[in-house]
Amino acid sequence: VPAAVSTPWDALRARLGDRAVLAGEDAEQAAKVAKDADVAVVFVGVTSSEGSDRSSLSLSQQDEDMITTVAAQQPNTVVVVVSPGAVLTPWRKAVKAVVAAFMPGQEYGEAVTDVVTGAVGPSGRLPVTFPDVENEVNFTKSQWPGVGGFGIFRTATYSERLNVGYRWYANTGVKPAYPFGHGLSYSSVEYSALQASASQVQFKVKNTGKVEAVEVPQVYLRFPEAAGEPPLQLKGFGRERLGPGEERQVVVPLTDRSVSIWDVGVHQWSKVSGEFGVFVGASSGDLRLNGTFSVGSSGVEQLV
């Protein structure tokens, strides 16, 4: 049991004093309070457990009603979501910001208060894709939850092969609500000067805003078509803290493993030869730079 737990309300109240007003759980009453405020912060959440998955990616109807009702009265509405994974956000265009808190710890209140008050700039990035609709990847029953039995005795067929998560979206061109790797700060960052080889990818990032930004640039590769790989694969990333107007060179190293695939014939990693595509950006759906490099065909190199 933790010695102390920081709740959002306690932290906001301590930070803002009487300027923070608790509106309650009734949507209509909350909307009335929010209408006269500068900003409304709506806290919602879902949960699951090891033996009890969620039946859908939607929030509860009560949470959905709270968000839409408050946002209709207060254009500066921020939604903070606690969840074990992705959720559907059909209301996202009606609010100013969404904070994905996932499963926070005992200092949750202080952390989220730092972010929503601007004391700390947000710098997290989504480790999953937030889809636009339920079952956006079109799983069949054979894929999930499986067929031919009950519970753990079902048989699931992984016919999607390597096109899992953001790789499926890259392969199909479907646009999710929020792509893998997505995350915003209170500033803006430009990318430039890409140089790529089989050993490293380098480029520049520049904070073009007026406040500090923490940028997480991501490097994705596209393998030669003959390799049979998904069209986009994350191979590295950086984390750069940039002051207003600051520009910095970023170097993301690549190894032989970065340009290899698993050879099922010999049960080892095998280096692939040919032309690789390089993509650099702020998320898997926001790629700012692109280029190529080649790996020579000096025999099949086996890697341990």
Tab-separated table of C-alpha atoms in Angstrom:
chain	number	residue	atom	x	y	z
A	1	VAL	CA	0.000	0.000	0.000
A	2	PRO	CA	1.538	3.358	-1.010
A	3	ALA	CA	2.196	5.872	1.757
A	4	ALA	CA	0.370	8.556	-0.226
A	5	VAL	CA	-1.648	8.809	-3.437
A	6	SER	CA	-1.975	12.002	-5.456
A	7	THR	CA	-5.412	12.307	-7.062
A	8	PRO	CA	-6.082	14.743	-9.921
A	9	TRP	CA	-8.566	16.738	-7.872
A	10	ASP	CA	-6.235	17.084	-4.877
A	11	ALA	CA	-3.355	18.142	-7.118
A	12	LEU	CA	-5.407	20.604	-9.177
A	13	ARG	CA	-6.927	22.127	-6.061
A	14	ALA	CA	-3.519	22.495	-4.424
A	15	ARG	CA	-2.077	24.088	-7.551
A	16	LEU	CA	-5.003	26.345	-8.541
A	17	GLY	CA	-6.763	26.983	-5.248
A	18	ASP	CA	-10.322	28.322	-5.557
A	19	ARG	CA	-9.944	28.598	-9.316
A	20	ALA	CA	-10.436	24.810	-9.477
A	21	VAL	CA	-14.087	23.751	-9.183
A	22	LEU	CA	-15.270	20.142	-8.903
A	23	ALA	CA	-18.347	19.842	-11.132
A	24	GLY	CA	-19.422	16.314	-10.171
A	25	GLU	CA	-20.619	13.320	-12.186
A	26	ASP	CA	-23.894	14.693	-13.557
A	27	ALA	CA	-23.303	15.720	-17.178
A	28	GLU	CA	-25.848	18.555	-17.289
A	29	GLN	CA	-24.601	20.072	-14.038
A	30	ALA	CA	-20.996	19.702	-15.135
A	31	ALA	CA	-21.792	21.476	-18.420
A	32	LYS	CA	-23.332	24.413	-16.536
A	33	VAL	CA	-20.205	24.780	-14.417
A	34	ALA	CA	-17.929	24.329	-17.438
A	35	LYS	CA	-19.702	26.998	-19.457
A	36	ASP	CA	-18.450	29.746	-17.141
A	37	ALA	CA	-14.943	28.349	-16.764
A	38	ASP	CA	-11.786	29.085	-18.738
A	39	VAL	CA	-11.046	25.385	-19.264
A	40	ALA	CA	-12.922	22.158	-18.506
A	41	VAL	CA	-10.969	18.984	-17.701
A	42	VAL	CA	-13.028	15.796	-17.993
A	43	PHE	CA	-11.619	12.656	-16.393
A	44	VAL	CA	-12.835	9.321	-17.806
A	45	GLY	CA	-11.584	5.769	-17.772
A	46	VAL	CA	-12.004	2.073	-18.471
A	47	THR	CA	-10.323	-0.980	-17.022
A	48	SER	CA	-9.741	-4.673	-17.612
A	49	SER	CA	-7.957	-7.532	-15.892
A	50	GLU	CA	-6.016	-10.665	-16.719
A	51	GLY	CA	-9.170	-12.761	-16.757
A	52	SER	CA	-11.601	-10.130	-18.020
A	53	ASP	CA	-10.971	-8.318	-21.297
A	54	ARG	CA	-13.019	-5.314	-22.351
A	55	SER	CA	-16.027	-6.122	-24.526
A	56	SER	CA	-15.241	-3.123	-26.754
A	57	LEU	CA	-12.873	-0.165	-27.079
A	58	SER	CA	-15.599	2.340	-26.199
A	59	LEU	CA	-15.865	4.328	-23.010
A	60	SER	CA	-18.988	3.893	-20.917
A	61	GLN	CA	-22.091	5.704	-22.121
A	62	GLN	CA	-21.888	7.874	-18.992
A	63	ASP	CA	-18.369	8.972	-19.900
A	64	GLU	CA	-19.316	9.570	-23.533
A	65	ASP	CA	-22.284	11.722	-22.466
A	66	MET	CA	-20.125	13.681	-20.034
A	67	ILE	CA	-17.568	14.530	-22.716
A	68	THR	CA	-20.033	15.543	-25.421
A	69	THR	CA	-22.278	17.511	-23.055
A	70	VAL	CA	-19.427	19.469	-21.495
A	71	ALA	CA	-17.676	20.071	-24.820
A	72	ALA	CA	-20.906	21.485	-26.270
A	73	GLN	CA	-20.785	24.241	-23.648
A	74	GLN	CA	-17.030	24.731	-23.245
A	75	PRO	CA	-14.806	24.840	-26.360
A	76	ASN	CA	-11.665	24.585	-24.215
A	77	THR	CA	-12.326	21.054	-23.007
A	78	VAL	CA	-9.505	18.645	-22.219
A	79	VAL	CA	-10.230	14.922	-21.818
A	80	VAL	CA	-7.961	12.789	-19.636
A	81	VAL	CA	-8.362	9.057	-20.294
A	82	VAL	CA	-7.183	6.291	-17.964
A	83	SER	CA	-7.180	2.984	-19.829
A	84	PRO	CA	-5.203	-0.242	-20.237
A	85	GLY	CA	-4.873	0.347	-23.975
A	86	ALA	CA	-6.484	2.005	-26.972
A	87	VAL	CA	-9.959	3.557	-26.742
A	88	LEU	CA	-12.355	4.940	-29.322
A	89	THR	CA	-12.574	8.745	-29.431
A	90	PRO	CA	-15.582	9.720	-31.591
A	91	TRP	CA	-15.723	13.066	-29.725
A	92	ARG	CA	-12.060	14.019	-30.337
A	93	LYS	CA	-12.798	16.802	-32.840
A	94	ALA	CA	-15.083	18.505	-30.308
A	95	VAL	CA	-12.354	18.882	-27.654
A	96	LYS	CA	-9.091	20.815	-27.525
A	97	ALA	CA	-6.867	18.009	-26.264
A	98	VAL	CA	-6.810	14.367	-25.188
A	99	VAL	CA	-4.374	13.141	-22.550
A	100	ALA	CA	-3.808	9.375	-22.722
A	101	ALA	CA	-2.742	8.571	-19.155
A	102	PHE	CA	-2.965	4.789	-19.640
A	103	MET	CA	-2.507	3.140	-16.182
A	104	PRO	CA	-0.826	5.831	-14.050
A	105	GLY	CA	0.880	5.395	-10.700
A	106	GLN	CA	0.463	6.973	-7.288
A	107	GLU	CA	1.713	10.399	-8.471
A	108	TYR	CA	-0.914	10.528	-11.245
A	109	GLY	CA	-2.510	13.663	-9.870
A	110	GLU	CA	0.696	15.701	-9.795
A	111	ALA	CA	1.765	14.421	-13.206
A	112	VAL	CA	-1.451	15.219	-15.037
A	113	THR	CA	-1.695	18.595	-13.284
A	114	ASP	CA	1.804	19.468	-14.503
A	115	VAL	CA	0.739	18.687	-18.073
A	116	VAL	CA	-2.674	20.393	-18.190
A	117	THR	CA	-1.405	23.554	-16.461
A	118	GLY	CA	1.618	23.818	-18.731
A	119	ALA	CA	4.185	23.444	-15.935
A	120	VAL	CA	5.626	20.521	-17.922
A	121	GLY	CA	5.334	19.992	-21.653
A	122	PRO	CA	3.877	16.624	-22.685
A	123	SER	CA	6.421	14.315	-24.297
A	124	GLY	CA	4.898	10.822	-24.257
A	125	ARG	CA	4.210	8.868	-27.452
A	126	LEU	CA	1.527	6.264	-28.090
A	127	PRO	CA	2.859	2.674	-27.848
A	128	VAL	CA	-0.266	1.458	-29.662
A	129	THR	CA	-2.570	2.656	-32.439
A	130	PHE	CA	-5.897	4.252	-31.469
A	131	PRO	CA	-8.342	3.083	-34.175
A	132	ASP	CA	-11.146	5.154	-35.604
A	133	VAL	CA	-13.791	2.423	-35.285
A	134	GLU	CA	-14.242	-0.926	-33.567
A	135	ASN	CA	-12.357	-3.801	-35.270
A	136	GLU	CA	-10.829	-1.430	-37.795
A	137	VAL	CA	-8.363	-4.149	-38.824
A	138	ASN	CA	-11.269	-6.423	-39.814
A	139	PHE	CA	-10.362	-9.427	-37.689
A	140	THR	CA	-12.379	-12.508	-38.578
A	141	LYS	CA	-13.594	-14.928	-35.900
A	142	SER	CA	-10.899	-17.314	-37.101
A	143	GLN	CA	-8.284	-14.701	-36.184
A	144	TRP	CA	-9.946	-13.566	-32.950
A	145	PRO	CA	-11.193	-14.953	-30.619
A	146	GLY	CA	-10.737	-18.216	-32.561
A	147	VAL	CA	-13.019	-21.075	-33.586
A	148	GLY	CA	-13.598	-24.762	-32.932
A	149	GLY	CA	-13.943	-24.735	-29.167
A	150	PHE	CA	-14.615	-22.639	-26.084
A	151	GLY	CA	-12.362	-20.237	-24.181
A	152	ILE	CA	-8.726	-21.302	-24.185
A	153	PHE	CA	-9.577	-24.322	-26.332
A	154	ARG	CA	-10.358	-22.189	-29.390
A	155	THR	CA	-7.937	-22.191	-32.318
A	156	ALA	CA	-6.839	-18.750	-33.553
A	157	THR	CA	-5.223	-18.431	-36.994
A	158	TYR	CA	-2.726	-15.594	-37.378
A	159	SER	CA	-3.398	-15.051	-41.057
A	160	GLU	CA	-2.390	-11.382	-40.774
A	161	ARG	CA	1.197	-12.705	-40.525
A	162	LEU	CA	3.582	-9.783	-39.923
A	163	ASN	CA	1.031	-7.015	-40.577
A	164	VAL	CA	0.298	-6.375	-36.910
A	165	GLY	CA	-0.468	-2.990	-35.329
A	166	TYR	CA	0.947	0.009	-37.172
A	167	ARG	CA	2.317	-2.353	-39.835
A	168	TRP	CA	-1.247	-3.263	-40.826
A	169	TYR	CA	-2.145	0.419	-41.184
A	170	ALA	CA	0.967	1.059	-43.296
A	171	ASN	CA	0.148	-1.928	-45.490
A	172	THR	CA	-3.498	-1.010	-46.089
A	173	GLY	CA	-3.338	2.791	-46.047
A	174	VAL	CA	-6.187	3.010	-43.506
A	175	LYS	CA	-5.978	6.155	-41.367
A	176	PRO	CA	-6.572	5.555	-37.621
A	177	ALA	CA	-7.734	8.130	-35.106
A	178	TYR	CA	-4.225	8.383	-33.639
A	179	PRO	CA	-1.264	6.479	-35.141
A	180	PHE	CA	1.389	4.511	-33.300
A	181	GLY	CA	4.080	6.873	-32.001
A	182	HIS	CA	1.774	9.909	-31.966
A	183	GLY	CA	2.190	12.581	-29.329
A	184	LEU	CA	2.044	16.367	-29.177
A	185	SER	CA	3.894	19.051	-27.241
A	186	TYR	CA	3.133	22.725	-26.673
A	187	SER	CA	5.510	23.683	-29.485
A	188	SER	CA	6.260	22.764	-33.096
A	189	VAL	CA	9.291	20.982	-34.509
A	190	GLU	CA	10.741	20.899	-38.020
A	191	TYR	CA	12.810	18.048	-39.516
A	192	SER	CA	15.548	18.470	-42.137
A	193	ALA	CA	18.909	17.341	-43.576
A	194	LEU	CA	18.368	13.574	-43.745
A	195	GLN	CA	21.442	11.408	-44.374
A	196	ALA	CA	21.102	7.628	-44.225
A	197	SER	CA	23.316	4.572	-44.452
A	198	ALA	CA	23.170	0.973	-43.288
A	199	SER	CA	24.975	1.984	-40.078
A	200	GLN	CA	23.105	5.140	-39.070
A	201	VAL	CA	20.400	7.652	-39.885
A	202	GLN	CA	21.080	11.300	-39.115
A	203	PHE	CA	18.957	14.417	-39.475
A	204	LYS	CA	18.198	17.717	-37.785
A	205	VAL	CA	15.258	18.752	-35.616
A	206	LYS	CA	14.448	22.376	-34.807
A	207	ASN	CA	12.013	23.799	-32.279
A	208	THR	CA	10.170	26.484	-34.210
A	209	GLY	CA	7.881	27.435	-31.319
A	210	LYS	CA	8.173	29.785	-28.339
A	211	VAL	CA	8.389	27.211	-25.528
A	212	GLU	CA	10.562	24.199	-24.778
A	213	ALA	CA	9.708	20.970	-26.573
A	214	VAL	CA	10.701	17.347	-26.075
A	215	GLU	CA	10.627	15.653	-29.474
A	216	VAL	CA	10.743	11.894	-30.061
A	217	PRO	CA	11.837	11.462	-33.700
A	218	GLN	CA	11.294	7.960	-35.060
A	219	VAL	CA	13.145	6.065	-37.796
A	220	TYR	CA	11.263	3.517	-39.897
A	221	LEU	CA	12.638	1.263	-42.632
A	222	ARG	CA	11.046	-0.257	-45.717
A	223	PHE	CA	12.750	-3.503	-46.717
A	224	PRO	CA	13.360	-4.524	-50.361
A	225	GLU	CA	10.162	-6.004	-51.786
A	226	ALA	CA	11.687	-9.470	-52.189
A	227	ALA	CA	12.085	-9.744	-48.416
A	228	GLY	CA	8.303	-9.997	-47.983
A	229	GLU	CA	8.272	-7.664	-44.972
A	230	PRO	CA	5.632	-5.096	-43.916
A	231	PRO	CA	6.133	-1.744	-45.663
A	232	LEU	CA	7.105	0.130	-42.493
A	233	GLN	CA	9.100	-1.023	-39.466
A	234	LEU	CA	10.316	1.042	-36.509
A	235	LYS	CA	14.081	0.598	-36.117
A	236	GLY	CA	15.055	3.367	-33.725
A	237	PHE	CA	14.116	6.665	-32.135
A	238	GLY	CA	15.593	9.575	-30.209
A	239	ARG	CA	14.454	11.917	-27.475
A	240	GLU	CA	15.548	15.522	-27.806
A	241	ARG	CA	14.845	18.376	-25.413
A	242	LEU	CA	14.855	21.582	-27.437
A	243	GLY	CA	14.680	25.163	-26.250
A	244	PRO	CA	12.777	27.760	-28.301
A	245	GLY	CA	14.536	28.121	-31.658
A	246	GLU	CA	17.096	25.411	-30.848
A	247	GLU	CA	18.261	23.055	-33.605
A	248	ARG	CA	20.024	19.766	-32.971
A	249	GLN	CA	21.594	16.972	-34.982
A	250	VAL	CA	20.111	13.550	-34.230
A	251	VAL	CA	21.926	10.286	-34.946
A	252	VAL	CA	20.029	6.993	-34.749
A	253	PRO	CA	22.339	3.976	-35.101
A	254	LEU	CA	21.451	0.930	-37.181
A	255	THR	CA	22.967	-2.538	-36.862
A	256	ASP	CA	23.052	-5.644	-39.028
A	257	ARG	CA	20.012	-6.828	-37.114
A	258	SER	CA	18.159	-3.698	-38.264
A	259	VAL	CA	18.411	-4.865	-41.886
A	260	SER	CA	17.818	-8.570	-41.250
A	261	ILE	CA	14.846	-10.919	-41.304
A	262	TRP	CA	14.235	-14.215	-39.575
A	263	ASP	CA	15.133	-17.070	-41.934
A	264	VAL	CA	12.782	-19.950	-41.079
A	265	GLY	CA	14.902	-22.331	-43.123
A	266	VAL	CA	18.021	-22.016	-40.994
A	267	HIS	CA	16.380	-20.536	-37.859
A	268	GLN	CA	18.667	-17.514	-37.773
A	269	TRP	CA	18.613	-13.821	-38.606
A	270	SER	CA	19.744	-13.213	-42.189
A	271	LYS	CA	20.918	-9.882	-43.560
A	272	VAL	CA	18.907	-8.638	-46.541
A	273	SER	CA	20.582	-7.052	-49.554
A	274	GLY	CA	19.050	-4.427	-51.785
A	275	GLU	CA	17.634	-0.918	-51.502
A	276	PHE	CA	16.019	0.107	-48.216
A	277	GLY	CA	13.630	3.003	-47.809
A	278	VAL	CA	14.171	5.318	-44.820
A	279	PHE	CA	11.391	7.355	-43.235
A	280	VAL	CA	11.799	9.788	-40.339
A	281	GLY	CA	9.025	11.562	-38.513
A	282	ALA	CA	7.021	12.313	-35.407
A	283	SER	CA	4.918	9.128	-35.620
A	284	SER	CA	4.166	6.227	-37.946
A	285	GLY	CA	1.500	8.447	-39.491
A	286	ASP	CA	3.499	11.683	-39.603
A	287	LEU	CA	6.634	10.968	-41.622
A	288	ARG	CA	8.542	14.148	-42.480
A	289	LEU	CA	11.683	12.917	-44.287
A	290	ASN	CA	12.440	10.035	-46.622
A	291	GLY	CA	15.462	8.602	-48.392
A	292	THR	CA	17.190	5.347	-49.291
A	293	PHE	CA	20.369	3.354	-48.709
A	294	SER	CA	21.631	0.098	-50.161
A	295	VAL	CA	23.030	-3.054	-48.582
A	296	GLY	CA	25.465	-4.965	-50.771
A	297	SER	CA	24.910	-8.586	-51.827
A	298	SER	CA	28.197	-10.072	-50.575
A	299	GLY	CA	26.673	-13.479	-49.946
A	300	VAL	CA	24.057	-14.384	-47.363
A	301	GLU	CA	25.306	-13.184	-44.018
A	302	GLN	CA	23.999	-15.170	-41.045
A	303	LEU	CA	23.698	-13.277	-37.747
A	304	VAL	CA	23.509	-14.787	-34.280
